[in-house]
mmCIF file of C-alpha atoms in Angstrom:
data_model
loop_
_atom_site.group_PDB
_atom_site.id
_atom_site.type_symbol
_atom_site.label_atom_id
_atom_site.label_comp_id
_atom_site.label_asym_id
_atom_site.label_seq_id
_atom_site.Cartn_x
_atom_site.Cartn_y
_atom_site.Cartn_z
ATOM 1 C CA MET A 1 -53.930 23.322 -15.250
ATOM 2 C CA LYS A 2 -53.465 20.201 -13.927
ATOM 3 C CA GLU A 3 -50.608 17.882 -13.119
ATOM 4 C CA GLN A 4 -51.395 15.399 -15.371
ATOM 5 C CA GLU A 5 -52.019 17.727 -18.516
ATOM 6 C CA LEU A 6 -47.915 19.329 -17.159
ATOM 7 C CA ASN A 7 -46.641 15.669 -16.924
ATOM 8 C CA THR A 8 -47.639 14.922 -20.267
ATOM 9 C CA LEU A 9 -46.735 18.272 -21.501
ATOM 10 C CA MET A 10 -43.884 18.061 -20.576
ATOM 11 C CA SER A 11 -43.173 14.409 -21.558
ATOM 12 C CA VAL A 12 -43.431 13.551 -17.710
ATOM 13 C CA VAL A 13 -43.914 9.827 -17.097
ATOM 14 C CA SER A 14 -45.700 9.133 -13.629
ATOM 15 C CA ASP A 15 -45.869 5.392 -13.990
ATOM 16 C CA PRO A 16 -42.259 4.155 -12.374
ATOM 17 C CA ILE A 17 -42.847 0.615 -14.502
ATOM 18 C CA LYS A 18 -43.025 2.865 -17.622
ATOM 19 C CA ASN A 19 -40.270 4.982 -16.399
ATOM 20 C CA VAL A 20 -37.522 3.901 -17.376
ATOM 21 C CA TYR A 21 -34.461 4.148 -19.522
ATOM 22 C CA LYS A 22 -33.477 1.968 -22.475
ATOM 23 C CA ILE A 23 -30.102 0.760 -23.647
ATOM 24 C CA GLU A 24 -30.955 -0.313 -27.170
ATOM 25 C CA SER A 25 -28.921 1.651 -28.702
ATOM 26 C CA ARG A 26 -25.131 2.873 -28.191
ATOM 27 C CA LYS A 27 -26.566 6.393 -28.463
ATOM 28 C CA ASP A 28 -28.484 5.369 -25.846
ATOM 29 C CA LEU A 29 -26.240 4.654 -23.847
ATOM 30 C CA GLU A 30 -23.878 7.738 -24.292
ATOM 31 C CA GLU A 31 -26.799 10.144 -23.170
ATOM 32 C CA ILE A 32 -27.357 8.430 -20.189
ATOM 33 C CA GLN A 33 -23.679 8.979 -18.589
ATOM 34 C CA ARG A 34 -23.543 12.361 -20.608
ATOM 35 C CA ILE A 35 -26.944 13.491 -18.557
ATOM 36 C CA ILE A 36 -24.825 11.365 -14.945
ATOM 37 C CA ARG A 37 -21.672 13.262 -15.353
ATOM 38 C CA ILE A 38 -24.369 16.961 -15.931
ATOM 39 C CA PHE A 39 -26.080 15.663 -12.640
ATOM 40 C CA ASN A 40 -21.790 14.983 -10.144
ATOM 41 C CA ILE A 41 -20.814 18.613 -12.764
ATOM 42 C CA SER A 42 -24.256 20.141 -10.597
ATOM 43 C CA LYS A 43 -23.673 18.168 -7.537
ATOM 44 C CA GLU A 44 -19.534 19.670 -7.082
ATOM 45 C CA GLN A 45 -20.709 23.128 -7.680
ATOM 46 C CA HIS A 46 -22.939 23.101 -5.453
ATOM 47 C CA VAL A 47 -20.993 22.285 -3.254
ATOM 48 C CA LYS A 48 -18.188 24.368 -4.783
ATOM 49 C CA HIS A 49 -20.540 26.982 -4.167
ATOM 50 C CA ALA A 50 -21.657 26.530 -0.883
ATOM 51 C CA MET A 51 -17.909 26.603 0.096
ATOM 52 C CA LEU A 52 -17.399 29.654 -1.483
ATOM 53 C CA SER A 53 -20.147 31.745 0.470
ATOM 54 C CA ILE A 54 -19.665 30.532 3.275
ATOM 55 C CA LYS A 55 -15.986 31.776 2.772
ATOM 56 C CA ASN A 56 -17.854 35.459 2.174
ATOM 57 C CA LEU A 57 -20.225 35.033 4.746
ATOM 58 C CA ALA A 58 -16.697 34.695 6.947
ATOM 59 C CA THR A 59 -15.177 37.663 5.126
ATOM 60 C CA PHE A 60 -18.206 39.621 5.543
ATOM 61 C CA LYS A 61 -18.257 39.510 8.975
ATOM 62 C CA LEU A 62 -15.508 39.811 9.979
ATOM 63 C CA VAL A 63 -14.588 43.071 7.857
ATOM 64 C CA LEU A 64 -18.259 44.540 10.036
ATOM 65 C CA SER A 65 -16.691 43.101 12.964
ATOM 66 C CA ASN A 66 -13.278 45.520 12.480
ATOM 67 C CA ASN A 67 -15.372 48.315 11.969
#
């Protein structure tokens, strides 16, 4: 499958001028705000999971060093 066919299938617009969100109603605005909140939550979760992974690795190394 070519890139253009894949973009068409997934409704991705590769033209940057046409690839914009149009706010014509309150519903459109709320949808954009919802998408932004989802991205922010995803970013926060990534940081939390990264810190948890570092803590788990440090604990694992500590356990190995004691044995």
